[in-house]
Every structure is written in C-alpha cells, then in structure tokens.
Short mmCIF file of C-alpha atoms in Angstrom, two decimals:
data_model
loop_
_atom_site.label_atom_id
_atom_site.label_comp_id
_atom_site.label_asym_id
_atom_site.label_seq_id
_atom_site.Cartn_x
_atom_site.Cartn_y
_atom_site.Cartn_z
CA MET A 597 -7.16 -13.55 1.32
CA VAL A 598 -3.68 -12.02 1.23
CA SER A 599 -4.23 -10.61 4.72
CA VAL A 600 -5.25 -14.03 6.05
CA GLY A 601 -2.22 -15.65 4.44
CA ARG A 602 0.19 -13.14 5.93
CA ARG A 603 -1.35 -13.58 9.36
CA LEU A 604 -1.05 -17.35 9.16
CA ARG A 605 2.57 -17.08 8.07
CA ALA A 606 3.38 -14.65 10.90
CA LEU A 607 1.77 -16.95 13.48
CA ARG A 608 3.72 -19.96 12.19
CA THR A 609 7.08 -18.20 12.12
CA GLU A 610 6.64 -16.91 15.68
CA VAL A 611 6.53 -20.48 17.06
CA ARG A 612 9.77 -21.61 18.69
CA PRO A 613 11.33 -23.85 17.59
CA ARG A 614 10.07 -22.60 14.23
CA LEU A 615 7.62 -24.81 12.42
CA THR A 616 8.14 -25.56 8.74
CA GLN A 617 5.34 -25.51 6.20
CA GLY A 618 5.92 -29.23 5.79
CA ALA A 619 5.24 -29.85 9.49
CA VAL A 620 2.03 -27.86 9.30
CA GLY A 621 0.98 -29.75 6.18
CA LEU A 622 1.56 -33.03 7.99
CA ALA A 623 -0.59 -31.86 10.91
CA ILE A 624 -3.55 -30.96 8.69
CA GLY A 625 -3.08 -33.93 6.37
CA LYS A 626 -2.16 -31.81 3.36
CA SER A 627 0.97 -31.02 1.37
CA GLN A 628 3.56 -28.35 2.07
CA ASP A 629 2.57 -26.76 -1.24
CA LEU A 630 -0.98 -26.22 0.01
CA VAL A 631 0.28 -24.57 3.21
CA SER A 632 2.49 -22.33 1.07
CA LEU A 633 -0.51 -21.46 -1.11
CA MET A 634 -2.56 -20.55 1.98
CA GLU A 635 0.21 -18.30 3.31
CA LYS A 636 0.42 -16.50 -0.04
CA GLY A 637 -3.31 -15.82 0.04
CA GLY A 638 -4.11 -18.23 -2.77
CA GLN A 639 -6.49 -20.40 -0.75
CA LEU A 640 -8.38 -20.10 2.53
CA PRO A 641 -8.14 -22.90 5.12
CA THR A 642 -11.26 -24.79 6.15
CA ASP A 643 -12.52 -24.25 9.71
CA GLN A 644 -11.04 -27.61 10.72
CA GLN A 645 -7.70 -26.86 9.08
CA LEU A 646 -7.62 -23.47 10.79
CA THR A 647 -8.38 -24.99 14.20
CA THR A 648 -5.58 -27.54 13.80
CA MET A 649 -3.11 -24.91 12.66
CA LEU A 650 -3.93 -22.52 15.50
CA ASP A 651 -3.71 -25.34 18.06
CA LEU A 652 -0.27 -26.08 16.67
CA TYR A 653 0.71 -22.40 16.95
CA GLY A 654 -0.65 -22.02 20.50
CA VAL A 655 -2.87 -19.10 19.52
CA GLY A 656 -5.18 -17.49 22.09
CA GLU A 657 -8.97 -17.24 21.86
CA ALA A 658 -9.16 -13.55 20.86
CA ILE A 659 -6.90 -14.00 17.83
CA ARG A 660 -8.70 -17.21 16.89
CA LEU A 661 -12.08 -15.51 16.80
CA ASP A 662 -10.75 -12.50 14.88
CA LEU A 663 -9.01 -14.66 12.28
CA LEU A 664 -12.02 -16.92 11.89
CA ALA A 665 -14.26 -13.89 11.35
CA GLU A 666 -11.88 -12.53 8.71
CA ILE A 667 -11.79 -15.86 6.90
CA ARG A 668 -15.56 -16.20 6.89
CA ALA A 669 -15.93 -12.65 5.61
CA ALA A 670 -13.42 -13.44 2.85
CA ARG A 671 -15.39 -16.55 1.88
CA ALA A 672 -18.61 -14.53 1.73
CA SER A 673 -17.01 -12.00 -0.58
CA GLN A 674 -14.66 -13.89 -2.83
CA THR A 675 -14.95 -11.24 -5.57
CA ALA A 676 -12.67 -8.26 -4.97
CA TRP A 677 -13.47 -4.82 -6.40
CA TRP A 678 -10.41 -4.96 -8.67
CA ASP A 679 -11.45 -8.22 -10.36
CA GLU A 680 -13.42 -6.33 -13.00
CA TYR A 681 -10.25 -4.52 -14.10
CA LEU A 682 -7.92 -7.52 -14.32
CA GLY A 683 -7.78 -7.46 -18.13
CA ASP A 684 -6.41 -3.91 -18.12
CA LEU A 685 -3.87 -4.13 -15.30
CA PRO A 686 -0.37 -5.62 -15.16
CA ARG A 687 -0.16 -8.58 -12.80
CA SER A 688 2.36 -6.77 -10.58
CA LEU A 689 -0.14 -3.95 -9.98
CA VAL A 690 -2.89 -6.43 -9.10
CA ARG A 691 -0.55 -8.05 -6.60
CA LEU A 692 0.24 -4.62 -5.15
CA ILE A 693 -3.46 -3.83 -4.72
CA GLU A 694 -3.98 -7.17 -2.98
CA LEU A 695 -1.20 -6.26 -0.55
CA GLU A 696 -2.44 -2.71 0.02
CA ASP A 697 -6.06 -3.64 0.71
CA PRO A 698 -5.52 -5.08 4.24
CA ALA A 699 -2.78 -2.56 5.17
CA SER A 700 -2.76 -0.71 8.47
CA LYS A 701 -0.17 1.85 7.30
CA ILE A 702 1.51 2.80 4.03
CA SER A 703 4.65 4.93 3.87
CA ILE A 704 5.28 6.49 0.46
CA ALA A 705 8.11 8.51 -1.09
CA THR A 706 7.51 9.80 -4.61
CA GLY A 707 10.20 12.32 -5.50
CA ALA A 708 8.90 14.94 -7.93
CA LEU A 709 5.32 13.65 -8.14
CA ILE A 710 2.41 14.19 -5.75
CA PRO A 711 1.96 10.87 -3.87
CA TRP A 712 -0.83 8.82 -5.46
CA PRO A 713 -3.21 8.82 -2.45
CA PHE A 714 -3.51 12.62 -2.81
CA GLN A 715 -3.82 12.81 -6.59
CA ILE A 716 -6.98 14.26 -8.10
CA LEU A 717 -8.18 13.06 -11.50
CA PRO A 718 -7.06 16.11 -13.58
CA TYR A 719 -3.57 15.77 -12.09
CA MET A 720 -3.48 12.06 -12.95
CA GLN A 721 -4.58 12.83 -16.49
CA ALA A 722 -1.87 15.46 -16.93
CA VAL A 723 0.85 13.19 -15.50
CA ASP A 724 -0.17 10.33 -17.79
CA GLU A 725 -0.64 12.38 -20.95
CA PHE A 726 2.33 10.63 -22.57
CA HIS A 727 1.06 7.17 -21.59
CA VAL A 728 -2.27 7.83 -23.31
CA ARG A 729 -0.44 7.70 -26.64
CA GLU A 730 1.16 4.40 -25.69
CA ASN A 731 -1.66 2.62 -23.83
CA GLY A 732 -4.71 4.25 -25.38
CA VAL A 733 -7.38 6.47 -23.85
CA GLU A 734 -9.61 3.68 -22.51
CA LYS A 735 -6.87 1.69 -20.80
CA THR A 736 -5.37 4.81 -19.22
CA ALA A 737 -8.83 5.85 -17.98
CA VAL A 738 -9.24 2.43 -16.35
CA GLN A 739 -5.89 2.85 -14.61
CA HIS A 740 -7.01 6.23 -13.27
CA THR A 741 -10.25 4.70 -11.98
CA VAL A 742 -8.27 1.96 -10.26
CA ARG A 743 -5.88 4.48 -8.70
CA ARG A 744 -8.80 6.45 -7.29
CA ARG A 745 -10.39 3.29 -5.91
CA ARG A 746 -7.08 2.35 -4.31
CA GLN A 747 -7.32 5.62 -2.38
CA ASP A 748 -10.44 4.30 -0.63
CA ILE A 749 -8.36 2.30 1.86
CA PHE A 750 -7.52 5.60 3.57
CA PHE A 751 -11.18 6.67 3.76
CA ARG A 752 -12.92 3.41 4.73
CA ALA A 753 -15.14 3.51 7.82
CA GLU A 754 -13.41 0.63 9.60
CA ARG A 755 -9.65 0.60 10.14
CA PRO A 756 -8.67 3.23 7.56
CA ALA A 757 -5.02 2.86 6.64
CA VAL A 758 -2.57 5.48 7.93
CA LEU A 759 -0.64 7.38 5.26
CA ASP A 760 2.85 8.78 5.82
CA ALA A 761 3.96 10.40 2.57
CA LEU A 762 7.03 12.29 1.35
CA CYS A 763 7.66 14.21 -1.84
CA SER A 764 10.10 16.79 -3.11
CA GLU A 765 9.32 20.50 -3.19
CA ALA A 766 9.46 20.08 -6.96
CA ALA A 767 6.23 18.06 -6.79
CA ILE A 768 4.23 20.97 -5.40
CA ARG A 769 5.88 23.65 -7.56
CA ALA A 770 5.60 22.00 -10.98
CA LEU A 771 2.52 23.27 -12.85
CA VAL A 772 1.27 19.82 -13.84
CA GLY A 773 -1.83 20.35 -15.97
CA GLY A 774 -1.50 24.14 -15.69
CA PRO A 775 -2.12 26.64 -12.86
CA ALA A 776 -5.81 25.81 -12.36
CA VAL A 777 -5.25 22.04 -12.06
CA MET A 778 -2.29 22.54 -9.74
CA LYS A 779 -4.18 24.92 -7.48
CA ALA A 780 -7.01 22.39 -7.20
CA GLN A 781 -4.45 19.68 -6.43
CA LEU A 782 -2.74 21.73 -3.72
CA ASP A 783 -6.07 22.69 -2.14
CA HIS A 784 -7.08 19.03 -2.13
CA ILE A 785 -3.90 18.13 -0.24
CA VAL A 786 -4.58 20.81 2.38
CA GLU A 787 -8.12 19.50 2.93
CA THR A 788 -7.08 15.86 2.98
CA THR A 789 -4.30 16.38 5.53
CA LYS A 790 -6.92 17.61 7.98
CA ARG A 791 -7.80 13.95 8.43
CA SER A 792 -5.87 12.39 11.30
CA ASN A 793 -4.60 9.44 9.23
CA PHE A 794 -3.04 11.57 6.45
CA THR A 795 0.45 13.08 6.67
CA LEU A 796 2.44 14.70 3.89
CA ARG A 797 5.94 16.08 4.40
CA ILE A 798 7.84 18.09 1.83
CA ILE A 799 11.58 17.68 1.24
CA PRO A 800 12.64 21.30 0.52
CA PHE A 801 15.09 22.30 -2.19
CA SER A 802 17.40 23.47 0.63
CA ALA A 803 17.89 19.80 1.62
CA GLY A 804 20.04 19.37 -1.50
CA ALA A 805 20.38 15.91 -3.05
CA PRO A 806 17.46 14.29 -1.15
CA ALA A 807 15.10 16.81 -2.79
CA ALA A 808 16.42 15.78 -6.22
CA THR A 809 16.24 12.03 -5.60
CA GLN A 810 14.09 10.21 -8.15
CA VAL A 811 12.43 7.63 -5.92
CA ASN A 812 9.09 5.85 -5.92
CA LEU A 813 8.77 3.44 -3.04
CA ASN A 814 6.04 2.21 -0.72
CA VAL A 815 6.39 0.36 2.57
CA VAL A 816 3.22 -1.47 3.57
CA ASP A 817 2.58 -2.45 7.19
CA TYR A 818 -0.04 -4.72 8.77
CA LEU A 819 -1.61 -5.08 12.22
CA THR A 820 -0.38 -8.65 12.70
CA PRO A 821 2.40 -8.78 15.32
CA GLY A 822 5.67 -9.96 13.84
CA ASP A 823 4.70 -9.24 10.23
CA PRO A 824 7.68 -7.42 8.66
CA GLY A 825 5.51 -5.83 5.98
CA VAL A 826 6.42 -5.48 2.32
CA ALA A 827 8.15 -2.85 0.22
CA THR A 828 7.42 -1.97 -3.39
CA MET A 829 9.23 0.08 -6.00
CA ASP A 830 8.15 1.37 -9.39
CA THR A 831 10.58 -0.06 -11.94
CA GLY A 832 9.21 1.92 -14.89
CA THR A 833 7.83 -1.23 -16.51
CA GLY A 834 5.94 -2.56 -13.49
CA VAL A 835 6.02 -2.85 -9.73
CA ALA A 836 8.75 -4.74 -7.88
CA ILE A 837 7.39 -6.33 -4.70
CA LEU A 838 9.97 -7.04 -2.00
CA ASP A 839 8.87 -9.21 0.93
CA ASP A 840 12.26 -10.37 2.19
CA PRO A 841 12.59 -8.78 5.70
CA LYS A 842 16.10 -7.54 4.90
CA GLU A 843 14.89 -5.81 1.73
CA VAL A 844 11.98 -4.27 3.62
CA ARG A 845 14.31 -2.97 6.35
CA SER A 846 16.58 -1.47 3.70
CA ARG A 847 13.65 0.46 2.18
CA ARG A 848 12.52 1.59 5.62
CA ARG A 849 15.99 3.00 6.27
CA ARG A 850 15.86 4.87 2.96
CA PHE A 851 12.43 6.26 3.82
CA ASP A 852 13.63 7.28 7.29
CA TYR A 853 16.66 9.00 5.79
CA LEU A 854 14.45 11.05 3.47
CA SER A 855 12.07 11.76 6.36
CA GLY A 856 14.92 13.30 8.29
CA LYS A 857 15.45 15.82 5.48
CA ALA A 858 11.78 16.84 5.25
CA LEU A 859 9.84 19.73 6.72
CA THR A 860 7.39 18.98 9.53
CA PRO A 861 3.79 18.20 8.50
CA GLU A 862 2.74 21.66 9.71
CA GLU A 863 5.51 23.44 7.80
CA SER A 864 4.67 21.40 4.72
CA VAL A 865 0.99 22.38 4.79
CA GLU A 866 1.90 26.05 5.24
CA LEU A 867 4.18 25.88 2.22
CA ILE A 868 1.43 24.26 0.15
CA LYS A 869 -1.07 26.93 1.25
CA THR A 870 1.36 29.66 0.24
CA LEU A 871 1.89 28.15 -3.20
CA SER A 872 -1.86 27.73 -3.67
CA LYS A 873 -2.45 31.40 -2.97
CA GLU A 874 0.24 32.30 -5.48
CA SER A 875 -1.33 30.14 -8.21
#
C-alpha cells in the first residue's frame, strides 16, 4: 500500500498548477485527511475514487491499468509477510520495511559492517552478540529472520530491486565471528555479486577519512516518475526516515561522495577473493 500511496502522491504533485490534497478530497467527496492517508499508504482508494483522481491528474491508460492492477493485488493480499513479527520490531523498522518492499533500487553505505543484503546468518549472529544480552535470544533471532526476509526483495522473480552498496575495507578485513565465518561471508559476497542486480564497492584504507567514516545510510528509489525516493539512517536507537526531497538529495550527495572514493566493482571483488584465500 505504501507503493500505491507514493505513486498517487507523485501523480498529484506533477500536475501544474499543483493540486492540493484538499482539492483532490473535494473532487472525490472526501476529506483532505483521507487523501493524505491514501498517499501515506494507510488506505487504498476505491475503483471510483481512483478513476476520479486519475481523471483529475490527466493520467494515461497504461499507467491507469498498471496502478489499478497494483491496487487490486494489494487488496487481495492485505496481510504482509512482516505482520507476524510486528510485536518484536520497532515501529521505525516496520516503516522501513514497508518502504523497501516496493523499491526499484536501494543504495547503501555501511562503513565498517558488511551491508545487510549480503549478510549471512552466522555473521549477523556475531555482529549482534552484544544485543543478545540486551534484547534476549528470541527477539534477536526474530530480527535476524526479518533481516534475511528483507533480502528477498533482491531475489524476487519479478522486478528484483537493484543494490548499489558501499563499505569500508575494514568491513571485509575484520574477523567477525572468526576466520571460518568471515571466509563464508566473503565467499557469499563473491557469489552474490555475480547477479546483475548486485554491486558492492569497497572504500580502501588508502582513501583516508572516507574509509574511516562511521555511516549507515540507505537511499530507496522507486519506478514512479517524479518520485524523489526516501533516505534512511540508523540512529543507534532506531531508524530515521527522511522523505523531504532536500534531505534525500543531501544523502545522495553523501553517497556519491563516498562512491567516488571506492574501488570499482571488479577491483572490489578481486580484493574480497584475495582475502578469502588468505582466511
């Protein structure tokens, strides 16, 4: 439903002169608050409401049919896979998953940790060893299960998301979980990057400060024309979600800056292979 909401918002804001949510609410005979709720993914429009809105936006037939199909599919499957884990997840993480699910591309920079789409379970367990003491074994295990299921968006049969990931050389040199776990993790990265939608670039120690930067940010993009995407950052106590276009552009510039300091994808894979052989 988040995907539908973002698409509706993008279509409305592309109209010139720009339509307000209040004007749309008036056209469909509902309140501005309901239109806002729809655009946030909190409620799906009826077929009649959708037709009226798209007439107002001047939307062509191809987009109409695609959006209608997405809405009907969403109605048929109102229960998302993450619903069963809601009691064990912070609300900010649930919101992040809702935003990731319809993504066309996710750009990630993780500093000294392997980016989460590449993480294998033993690596996750070693990284979160401290948190087990704080959150408990069961809750931490649930979070690992959720993280692995989040990875499915890059492997789905239809429209798999594209991954563009960055991490410091420290992430592939640290023996997280010991030599055996780290070798398995490095080998997994090499195999995964053979897929056309996976890219990992390493920021080498020789890059100086960028390789030592402690950063954890994601930029999420969507197929909808005009959608600025969203950016997220790990705050240590949760996930900050930034959807203001200026904030998103700022995070893109930071990601691009770090990208410019990184090895090429091919050089990165060769470095990972070398380290794996040395393990």
